[in-house]
PDB file of C-alpha atoms and ligand atoms in Angstrom:
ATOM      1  CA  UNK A   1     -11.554   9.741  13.660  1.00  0.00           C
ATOM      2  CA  UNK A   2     -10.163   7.989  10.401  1.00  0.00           C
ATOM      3  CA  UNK A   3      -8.932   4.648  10.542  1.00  0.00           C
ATOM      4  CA  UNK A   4      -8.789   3.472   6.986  1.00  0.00           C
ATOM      5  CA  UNK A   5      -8.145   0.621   5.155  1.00  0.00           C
ATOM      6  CA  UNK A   6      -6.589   1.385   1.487  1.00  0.00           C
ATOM      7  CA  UNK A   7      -7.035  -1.616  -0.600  1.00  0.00           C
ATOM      8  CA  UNK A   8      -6.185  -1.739  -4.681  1.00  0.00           C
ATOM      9  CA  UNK A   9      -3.446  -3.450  -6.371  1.00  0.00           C
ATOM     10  CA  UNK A  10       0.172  -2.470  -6.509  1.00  0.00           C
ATOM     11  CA  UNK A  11       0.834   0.244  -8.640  1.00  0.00           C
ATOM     12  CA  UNK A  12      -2.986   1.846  -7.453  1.00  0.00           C
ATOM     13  CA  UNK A  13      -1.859   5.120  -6.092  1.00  0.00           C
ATOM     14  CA  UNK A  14      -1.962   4.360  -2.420  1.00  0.00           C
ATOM     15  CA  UNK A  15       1.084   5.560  -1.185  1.00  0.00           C
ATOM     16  CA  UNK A  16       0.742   8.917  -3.223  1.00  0.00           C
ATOM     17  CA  UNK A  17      -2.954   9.003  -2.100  1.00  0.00           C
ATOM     18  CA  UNK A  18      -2.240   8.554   1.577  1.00  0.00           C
ATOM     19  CA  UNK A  19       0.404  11.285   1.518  1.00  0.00           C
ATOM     20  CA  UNK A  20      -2.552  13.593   0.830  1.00  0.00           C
ATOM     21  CA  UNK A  21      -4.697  11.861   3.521  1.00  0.00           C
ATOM     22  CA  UNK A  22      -2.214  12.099   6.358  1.00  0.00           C
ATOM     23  CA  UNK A  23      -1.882  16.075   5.622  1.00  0.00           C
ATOM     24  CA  UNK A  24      -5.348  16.524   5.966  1.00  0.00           C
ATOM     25  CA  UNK A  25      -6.686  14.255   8.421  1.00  0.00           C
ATOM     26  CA  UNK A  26      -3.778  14.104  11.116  1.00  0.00           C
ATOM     27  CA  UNK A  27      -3.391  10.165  10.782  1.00  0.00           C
ATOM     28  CA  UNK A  28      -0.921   7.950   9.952  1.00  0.00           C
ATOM     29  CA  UNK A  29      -0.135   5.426   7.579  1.00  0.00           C
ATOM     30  CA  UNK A  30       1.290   2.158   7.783  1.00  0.00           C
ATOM     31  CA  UNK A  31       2.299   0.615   4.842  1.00  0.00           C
ATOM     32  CA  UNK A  32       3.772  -3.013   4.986  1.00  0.00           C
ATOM     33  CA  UNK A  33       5.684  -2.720   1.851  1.00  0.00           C
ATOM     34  CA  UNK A  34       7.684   0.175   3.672  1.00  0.00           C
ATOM     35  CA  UNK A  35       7.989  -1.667   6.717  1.00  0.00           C
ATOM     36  CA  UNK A  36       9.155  -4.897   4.898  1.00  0.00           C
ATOM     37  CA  UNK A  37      11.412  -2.754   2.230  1.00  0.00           C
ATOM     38  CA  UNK A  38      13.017  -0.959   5.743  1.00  0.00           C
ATOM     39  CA  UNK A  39      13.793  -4.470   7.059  1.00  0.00           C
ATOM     40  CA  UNK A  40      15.464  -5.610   3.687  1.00  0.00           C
ATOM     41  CA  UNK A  41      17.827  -2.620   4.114  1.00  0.00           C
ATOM     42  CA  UNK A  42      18.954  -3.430   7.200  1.00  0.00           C
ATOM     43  CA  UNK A  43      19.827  -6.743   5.780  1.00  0.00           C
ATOM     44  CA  UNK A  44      18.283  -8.323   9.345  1.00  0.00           C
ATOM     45  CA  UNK A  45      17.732 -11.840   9.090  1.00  0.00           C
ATOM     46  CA  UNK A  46      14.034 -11.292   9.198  1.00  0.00           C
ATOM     47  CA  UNK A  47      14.694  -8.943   6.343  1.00  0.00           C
ATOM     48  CA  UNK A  48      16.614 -11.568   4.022  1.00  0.00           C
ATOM     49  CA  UNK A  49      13.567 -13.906   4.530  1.00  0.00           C
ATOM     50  CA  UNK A  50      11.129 -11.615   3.607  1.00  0.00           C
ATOM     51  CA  UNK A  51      13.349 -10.392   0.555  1.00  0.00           C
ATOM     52  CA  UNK A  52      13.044 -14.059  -1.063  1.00  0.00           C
ATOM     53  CA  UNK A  53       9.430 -13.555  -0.654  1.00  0.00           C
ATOM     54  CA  UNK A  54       8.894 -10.016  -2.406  1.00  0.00           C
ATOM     55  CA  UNK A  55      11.304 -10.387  -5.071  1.00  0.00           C
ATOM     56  CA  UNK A  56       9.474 -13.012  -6.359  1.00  0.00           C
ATOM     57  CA  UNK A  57       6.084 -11.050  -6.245  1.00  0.00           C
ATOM     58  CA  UNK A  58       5.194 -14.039  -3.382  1.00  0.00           C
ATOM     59  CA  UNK A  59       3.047 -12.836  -0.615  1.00  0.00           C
ATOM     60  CA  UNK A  60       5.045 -13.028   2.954  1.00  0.00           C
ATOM     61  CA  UNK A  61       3.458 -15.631   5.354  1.00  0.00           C
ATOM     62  CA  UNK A  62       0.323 -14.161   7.204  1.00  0.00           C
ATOM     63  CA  UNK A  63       1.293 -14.864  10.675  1.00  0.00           C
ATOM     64  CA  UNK A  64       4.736 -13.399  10.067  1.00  0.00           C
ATOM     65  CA  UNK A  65       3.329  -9.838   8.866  1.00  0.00           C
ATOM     66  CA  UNK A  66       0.057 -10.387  11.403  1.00  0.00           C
ATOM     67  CA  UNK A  67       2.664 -10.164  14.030  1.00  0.00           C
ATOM     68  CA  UNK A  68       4.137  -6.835  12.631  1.00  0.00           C
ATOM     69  CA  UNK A  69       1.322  -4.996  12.181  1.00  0.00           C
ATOM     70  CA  UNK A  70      -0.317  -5.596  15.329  1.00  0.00           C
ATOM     71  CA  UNK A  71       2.941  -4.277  17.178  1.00  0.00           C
ATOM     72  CA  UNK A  72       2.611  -1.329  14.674  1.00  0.00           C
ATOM     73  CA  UNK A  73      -0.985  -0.639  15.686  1.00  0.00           C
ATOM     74  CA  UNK A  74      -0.325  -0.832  19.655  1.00  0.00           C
ATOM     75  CA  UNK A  75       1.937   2.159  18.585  1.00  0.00           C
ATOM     76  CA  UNK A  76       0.746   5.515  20.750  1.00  0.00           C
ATOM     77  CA  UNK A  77       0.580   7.572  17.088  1.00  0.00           C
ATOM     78  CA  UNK A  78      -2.185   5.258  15.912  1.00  0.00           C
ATOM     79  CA  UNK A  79      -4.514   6.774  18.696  1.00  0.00           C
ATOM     80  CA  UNK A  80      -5.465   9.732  16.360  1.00  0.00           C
ATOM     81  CA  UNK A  81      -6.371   7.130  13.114  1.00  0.00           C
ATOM     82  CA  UNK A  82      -4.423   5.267  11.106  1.00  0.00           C
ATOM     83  CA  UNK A  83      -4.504   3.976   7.353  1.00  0.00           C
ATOM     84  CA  UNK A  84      -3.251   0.729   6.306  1.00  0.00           C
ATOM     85  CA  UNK A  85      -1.565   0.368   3.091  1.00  0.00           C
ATOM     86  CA  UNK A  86      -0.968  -2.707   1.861  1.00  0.00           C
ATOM     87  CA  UNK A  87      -2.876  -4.728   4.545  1.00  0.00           C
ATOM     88  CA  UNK A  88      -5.101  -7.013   5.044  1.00  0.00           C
ATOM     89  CA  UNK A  89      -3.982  -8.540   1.451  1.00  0.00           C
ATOM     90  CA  UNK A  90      -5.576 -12.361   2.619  1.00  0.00           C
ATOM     91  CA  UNK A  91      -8.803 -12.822   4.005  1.00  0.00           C
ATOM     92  CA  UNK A  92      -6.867 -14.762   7.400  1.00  0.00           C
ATOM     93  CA  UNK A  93      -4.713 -11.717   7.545  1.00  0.00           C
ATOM     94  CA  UNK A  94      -8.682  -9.283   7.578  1.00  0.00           C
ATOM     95  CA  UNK A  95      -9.712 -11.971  10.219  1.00  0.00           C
ATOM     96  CA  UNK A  96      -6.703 -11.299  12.452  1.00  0.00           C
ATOM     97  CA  UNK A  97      -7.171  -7.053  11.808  1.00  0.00           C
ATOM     98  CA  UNK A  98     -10.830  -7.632  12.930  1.00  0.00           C
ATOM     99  CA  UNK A  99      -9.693  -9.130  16.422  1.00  0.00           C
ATOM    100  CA  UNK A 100      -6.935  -6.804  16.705  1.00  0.00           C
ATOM    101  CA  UNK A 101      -9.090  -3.934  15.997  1.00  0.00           C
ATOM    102  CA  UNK A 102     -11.664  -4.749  18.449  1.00  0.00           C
ATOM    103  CA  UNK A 103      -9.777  -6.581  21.209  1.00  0.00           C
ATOM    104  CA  UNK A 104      -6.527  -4.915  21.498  1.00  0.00           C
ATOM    105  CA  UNK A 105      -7.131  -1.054  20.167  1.00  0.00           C
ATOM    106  CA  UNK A 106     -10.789  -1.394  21.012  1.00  0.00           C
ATOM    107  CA  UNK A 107     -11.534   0.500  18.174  1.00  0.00           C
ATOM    108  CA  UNK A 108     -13.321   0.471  15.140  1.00  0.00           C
ATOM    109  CA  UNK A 109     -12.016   0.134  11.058  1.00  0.00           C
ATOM    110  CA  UNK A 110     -14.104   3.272   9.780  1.00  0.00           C
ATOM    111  CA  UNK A 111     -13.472   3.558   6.345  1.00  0.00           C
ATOM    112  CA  UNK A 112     -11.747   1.052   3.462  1.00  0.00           C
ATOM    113  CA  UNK A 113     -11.188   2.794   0.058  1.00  0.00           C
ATOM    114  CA  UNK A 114     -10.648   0.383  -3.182  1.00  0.00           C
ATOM    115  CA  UNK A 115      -8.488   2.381  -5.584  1.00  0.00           C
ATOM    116  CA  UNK A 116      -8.775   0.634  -8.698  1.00  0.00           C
ATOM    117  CA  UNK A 117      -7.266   0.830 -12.170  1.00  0.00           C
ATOM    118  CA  UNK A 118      -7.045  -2.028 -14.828  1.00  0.00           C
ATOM    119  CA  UNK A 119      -3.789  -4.217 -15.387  1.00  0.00           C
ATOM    120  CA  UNK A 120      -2.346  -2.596 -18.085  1.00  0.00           C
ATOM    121  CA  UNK A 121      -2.357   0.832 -16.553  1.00  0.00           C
ATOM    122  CA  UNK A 122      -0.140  -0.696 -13.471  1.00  0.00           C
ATOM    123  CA  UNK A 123       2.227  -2.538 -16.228  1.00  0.00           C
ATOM    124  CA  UNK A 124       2.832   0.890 -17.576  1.00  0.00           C
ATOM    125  CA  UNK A 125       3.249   2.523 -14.319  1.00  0.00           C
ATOM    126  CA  UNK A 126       5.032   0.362 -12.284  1.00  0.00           C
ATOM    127  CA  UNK A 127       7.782  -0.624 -15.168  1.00  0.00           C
ATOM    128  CA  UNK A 128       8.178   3.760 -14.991  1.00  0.00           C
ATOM    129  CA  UNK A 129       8.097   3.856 -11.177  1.00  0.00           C
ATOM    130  CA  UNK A 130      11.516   5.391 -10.153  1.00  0.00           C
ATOM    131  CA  UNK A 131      12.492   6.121  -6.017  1.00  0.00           C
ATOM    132  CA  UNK A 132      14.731   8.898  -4.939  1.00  0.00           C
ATOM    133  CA  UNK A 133      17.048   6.468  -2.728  1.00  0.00           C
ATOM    134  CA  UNK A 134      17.637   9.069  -0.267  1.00  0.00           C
ATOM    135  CA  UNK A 135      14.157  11.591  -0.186  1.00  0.00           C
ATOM    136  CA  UNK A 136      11.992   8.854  -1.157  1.00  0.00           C
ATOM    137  CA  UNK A 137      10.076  11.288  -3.360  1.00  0.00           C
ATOM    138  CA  UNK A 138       8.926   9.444  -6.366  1.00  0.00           C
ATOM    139  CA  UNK A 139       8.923   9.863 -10.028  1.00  0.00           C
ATOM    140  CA  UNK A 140       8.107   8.132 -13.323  1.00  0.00           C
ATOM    141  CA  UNK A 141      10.429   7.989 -16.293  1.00  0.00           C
ATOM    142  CA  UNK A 142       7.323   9.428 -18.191  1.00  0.00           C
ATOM    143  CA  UNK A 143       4.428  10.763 -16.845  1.00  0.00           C
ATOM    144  CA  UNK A 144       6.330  12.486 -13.448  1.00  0.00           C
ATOM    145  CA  UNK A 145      10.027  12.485 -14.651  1.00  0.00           C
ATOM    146  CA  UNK A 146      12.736  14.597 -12.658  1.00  0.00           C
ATOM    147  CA  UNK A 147      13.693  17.562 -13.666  1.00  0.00           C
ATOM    148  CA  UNK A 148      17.573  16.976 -13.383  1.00  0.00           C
ATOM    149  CA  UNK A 149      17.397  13.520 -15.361  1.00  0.00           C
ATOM    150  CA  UNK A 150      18.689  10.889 -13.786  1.00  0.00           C
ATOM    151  CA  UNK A 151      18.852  12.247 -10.184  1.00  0.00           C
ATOM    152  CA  UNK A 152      16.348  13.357  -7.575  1.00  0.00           C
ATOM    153  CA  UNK A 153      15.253  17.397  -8.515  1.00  0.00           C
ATOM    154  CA  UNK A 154      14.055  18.073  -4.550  1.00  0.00           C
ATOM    155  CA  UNK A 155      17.781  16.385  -2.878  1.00  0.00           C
ATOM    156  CA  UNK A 156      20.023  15.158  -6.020  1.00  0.00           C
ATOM    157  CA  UNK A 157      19.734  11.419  -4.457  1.00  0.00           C
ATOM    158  CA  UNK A 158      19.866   8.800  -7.283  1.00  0.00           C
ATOM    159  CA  UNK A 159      16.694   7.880  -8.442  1.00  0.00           C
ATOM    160  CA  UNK A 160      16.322   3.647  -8.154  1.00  0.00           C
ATOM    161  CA  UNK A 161      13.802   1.419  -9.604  1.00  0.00           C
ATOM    162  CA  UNK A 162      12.258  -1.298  -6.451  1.00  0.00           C
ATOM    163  CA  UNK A 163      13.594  -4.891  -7.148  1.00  0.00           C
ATOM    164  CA  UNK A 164      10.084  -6.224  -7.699  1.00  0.00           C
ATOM    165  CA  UNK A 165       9.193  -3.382 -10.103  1.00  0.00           C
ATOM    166  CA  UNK A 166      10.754  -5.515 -12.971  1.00  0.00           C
ATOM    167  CA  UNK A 167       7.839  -6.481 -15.811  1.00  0.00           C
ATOM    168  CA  UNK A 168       8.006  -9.892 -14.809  1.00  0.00           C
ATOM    169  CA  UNK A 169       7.466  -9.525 -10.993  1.00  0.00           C
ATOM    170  CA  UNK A 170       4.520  -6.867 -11.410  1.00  0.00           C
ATOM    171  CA  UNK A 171       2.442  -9.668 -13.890  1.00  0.00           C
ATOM    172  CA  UNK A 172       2.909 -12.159 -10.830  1.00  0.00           C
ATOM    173  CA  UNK A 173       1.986  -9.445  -7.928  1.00  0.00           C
ATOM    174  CA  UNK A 174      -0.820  -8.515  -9.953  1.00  0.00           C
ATOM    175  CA  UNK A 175      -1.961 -12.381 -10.273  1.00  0.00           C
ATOM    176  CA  UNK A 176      -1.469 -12.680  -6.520  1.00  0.00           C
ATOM    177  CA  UNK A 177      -3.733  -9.812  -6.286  1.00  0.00           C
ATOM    178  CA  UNK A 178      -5.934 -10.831  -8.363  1.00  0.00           C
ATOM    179  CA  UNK A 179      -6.572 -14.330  -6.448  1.00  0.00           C
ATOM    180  CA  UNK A 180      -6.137 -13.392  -3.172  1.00  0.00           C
ATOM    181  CA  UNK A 181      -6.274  -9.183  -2.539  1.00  0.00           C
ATOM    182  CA  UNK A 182      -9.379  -8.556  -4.579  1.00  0.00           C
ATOM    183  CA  UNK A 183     -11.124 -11.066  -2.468  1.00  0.00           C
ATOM    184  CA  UNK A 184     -11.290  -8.641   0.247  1.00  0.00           C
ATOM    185  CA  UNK A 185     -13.806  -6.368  -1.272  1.00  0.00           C
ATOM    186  CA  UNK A 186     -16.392  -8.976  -1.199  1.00  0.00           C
ATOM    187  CA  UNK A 187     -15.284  -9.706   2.663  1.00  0.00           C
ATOM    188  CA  UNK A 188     -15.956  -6.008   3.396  1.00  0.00           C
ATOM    189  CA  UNK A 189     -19.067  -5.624   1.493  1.00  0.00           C
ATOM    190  CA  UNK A 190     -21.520  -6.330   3.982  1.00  0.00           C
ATOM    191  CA  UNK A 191     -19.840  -3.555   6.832  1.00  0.00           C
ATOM    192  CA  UNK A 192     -20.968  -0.553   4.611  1.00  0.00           C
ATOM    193  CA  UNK A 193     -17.990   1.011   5.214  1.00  0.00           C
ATOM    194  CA  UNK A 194     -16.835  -0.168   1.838  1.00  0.00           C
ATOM    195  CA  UNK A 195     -16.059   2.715  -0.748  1.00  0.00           C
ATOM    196  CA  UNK A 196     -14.805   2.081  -4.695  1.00  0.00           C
ATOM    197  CA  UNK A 197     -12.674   5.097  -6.408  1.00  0.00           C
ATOM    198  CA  UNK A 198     -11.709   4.937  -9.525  1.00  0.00           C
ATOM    199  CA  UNK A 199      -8.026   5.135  -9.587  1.00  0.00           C
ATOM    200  CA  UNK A 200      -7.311   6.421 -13.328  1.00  0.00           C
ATOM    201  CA  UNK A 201      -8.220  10.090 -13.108  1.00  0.00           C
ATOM    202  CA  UNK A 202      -5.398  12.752 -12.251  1.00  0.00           C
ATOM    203  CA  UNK A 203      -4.023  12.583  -8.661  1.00  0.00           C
ATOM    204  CA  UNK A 204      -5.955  15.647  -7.662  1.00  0.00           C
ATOM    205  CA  UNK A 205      -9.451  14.367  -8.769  1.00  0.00           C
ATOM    206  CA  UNK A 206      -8.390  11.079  -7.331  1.00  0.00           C
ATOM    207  CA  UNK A 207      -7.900  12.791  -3.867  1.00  0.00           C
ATOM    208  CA  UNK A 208     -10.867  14.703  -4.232  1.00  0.00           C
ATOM    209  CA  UNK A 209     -13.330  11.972  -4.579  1.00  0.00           C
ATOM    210  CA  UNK A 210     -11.492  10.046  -1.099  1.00  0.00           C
ATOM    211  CA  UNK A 211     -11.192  13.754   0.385  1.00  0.00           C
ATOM    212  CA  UNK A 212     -15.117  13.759   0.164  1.00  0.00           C
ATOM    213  CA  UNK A 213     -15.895   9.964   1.305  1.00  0.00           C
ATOM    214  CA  UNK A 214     -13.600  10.507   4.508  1.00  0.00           C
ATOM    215  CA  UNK A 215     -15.205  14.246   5.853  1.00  0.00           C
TER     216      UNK A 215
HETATM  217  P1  AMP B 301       3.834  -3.242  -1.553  1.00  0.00           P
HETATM  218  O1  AMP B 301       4.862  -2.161  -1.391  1.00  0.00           O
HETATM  219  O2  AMP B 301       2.615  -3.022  -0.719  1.00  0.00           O
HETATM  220  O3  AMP B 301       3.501  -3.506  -3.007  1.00  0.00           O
HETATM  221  O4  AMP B 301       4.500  -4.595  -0.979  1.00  0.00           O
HETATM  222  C1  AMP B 301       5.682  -5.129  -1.554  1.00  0.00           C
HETATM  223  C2  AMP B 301       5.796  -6.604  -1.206  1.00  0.00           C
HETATM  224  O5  AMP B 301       5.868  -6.777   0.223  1.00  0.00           O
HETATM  225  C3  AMP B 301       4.624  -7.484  -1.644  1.00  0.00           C
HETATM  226  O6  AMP B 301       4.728  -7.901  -2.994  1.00  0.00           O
HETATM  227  C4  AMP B 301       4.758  -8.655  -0.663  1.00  0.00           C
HETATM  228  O7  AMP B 301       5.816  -9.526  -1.026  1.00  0.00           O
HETATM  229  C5  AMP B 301       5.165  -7.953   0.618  1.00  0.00           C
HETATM  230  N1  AMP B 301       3.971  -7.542   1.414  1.00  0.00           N
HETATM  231  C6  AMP B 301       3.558  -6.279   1.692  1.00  0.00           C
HETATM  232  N2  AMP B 301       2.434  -6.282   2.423  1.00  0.00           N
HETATM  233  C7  AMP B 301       2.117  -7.591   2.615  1.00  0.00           C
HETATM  234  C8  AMP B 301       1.035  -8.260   3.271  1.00  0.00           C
HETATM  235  N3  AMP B 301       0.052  -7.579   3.878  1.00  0.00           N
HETATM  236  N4  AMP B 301       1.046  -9.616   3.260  1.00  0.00           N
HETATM  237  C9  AMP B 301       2.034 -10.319   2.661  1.00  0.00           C
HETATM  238  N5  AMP B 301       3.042  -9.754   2.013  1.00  0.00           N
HETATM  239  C10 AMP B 301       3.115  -8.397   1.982  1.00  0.00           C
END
């Protein structure tokens, strides 16, 4: 049984990473970012809150995304493992997964992964980082471009670039990380469970060395 934490700053590889991971292992993943972006869409109230929030590369409060992921967790396709992308990203919001964890799944966190790569690799990949609106598949302008240009190559969706994926935004999400995220590695130090990849290789040796630390 996997349930994983992914930690690393935005930009890391997670989300490309735990596409591997859930075809392997069965689990699956729950990113906040994805859960937050879905609510944005749906221009809910609770989605025009959050949206002040993310656009300016803020964190959103920690009881307000406590609250979402513990509904997520209490979900019946978390019973086969989970991995959480994008969460804990405080140390009150790790406090709250530890209780939730324990108390309400009566589980146990088994694994957390830090994918990490240095600040000017994320500038350069994040200011690239292109979304097929309608697939979702991703792309970068130059190291993964599409092979039709300016559209998506799999579904011909157009290919969009996330609000908070402007220069300006990354620098502050990656100074939010950098005070608050990174903290968490020290927090998870003592469980033993703590594993650091280095995030800069090619995808496939990337997934390799996680493939190996989760069988
Ligand atoms: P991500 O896609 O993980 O980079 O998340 C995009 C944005 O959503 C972040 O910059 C935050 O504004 C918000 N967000 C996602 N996860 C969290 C979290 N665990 N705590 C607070 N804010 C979050």
């Amino acid at each position: 049984m996997i349930n994983m934490i992914f930690l690393g700053p935005p930009g890391a590889g997670k989300g490309t990473q735990s596409a591997n991971i859930i075809k392997d292992f069965g689990v699956v993943q729950i990113s906040t970012g994805d859960i937050l972006r879905a609510a944005v869409n749906e221009g809910t109230e609770f989605g025009l809150m959050a949206k002040k929030y993310m656009d300016e590369g803020k964190l959103v409060p920690d009881d307000v995304i406590i609250g979402i992921v513990k509904d997520r967790l209490m979900a019946d396709d978390c019973k086969n493992g989970f991995i959480l992308d994008g969460f804990p990203r405080t140390i009150p919001q790790a406090v709250a997964l530890d209780s939730m964890v324990k108390e309400s799944l009566k589980t146990e966190i088994t694994h957390i992964v830090s994918l990490e790569v240095p600040d000017e690799d994320i500038l350069k990949r994040l200011t690239g980082r292109r979304t097929c609106e309608n697939c979702k598949k991703g792309f970068h302008i130059e190291y993964a471009p599409s092979k039709k240009g300016d559209v998506c190559d799999e579904c011909g969706g157009k290919l969009v670039q996330r609000d908070d994926d402007k220069e300006e935004t990354i620098k502050k999400r990656l100074n939010v990380y950098h005070e608050q995220t990174s903290k968490l590695k020290d927090y998870y130090e003592k469980s033993g469970k703590l594993f650091v990849v280095d995030g800069t290789g090619t995808p496939d040796d990337i997934y390799n060395n996680i493939k190996e630390i989760l069988s």
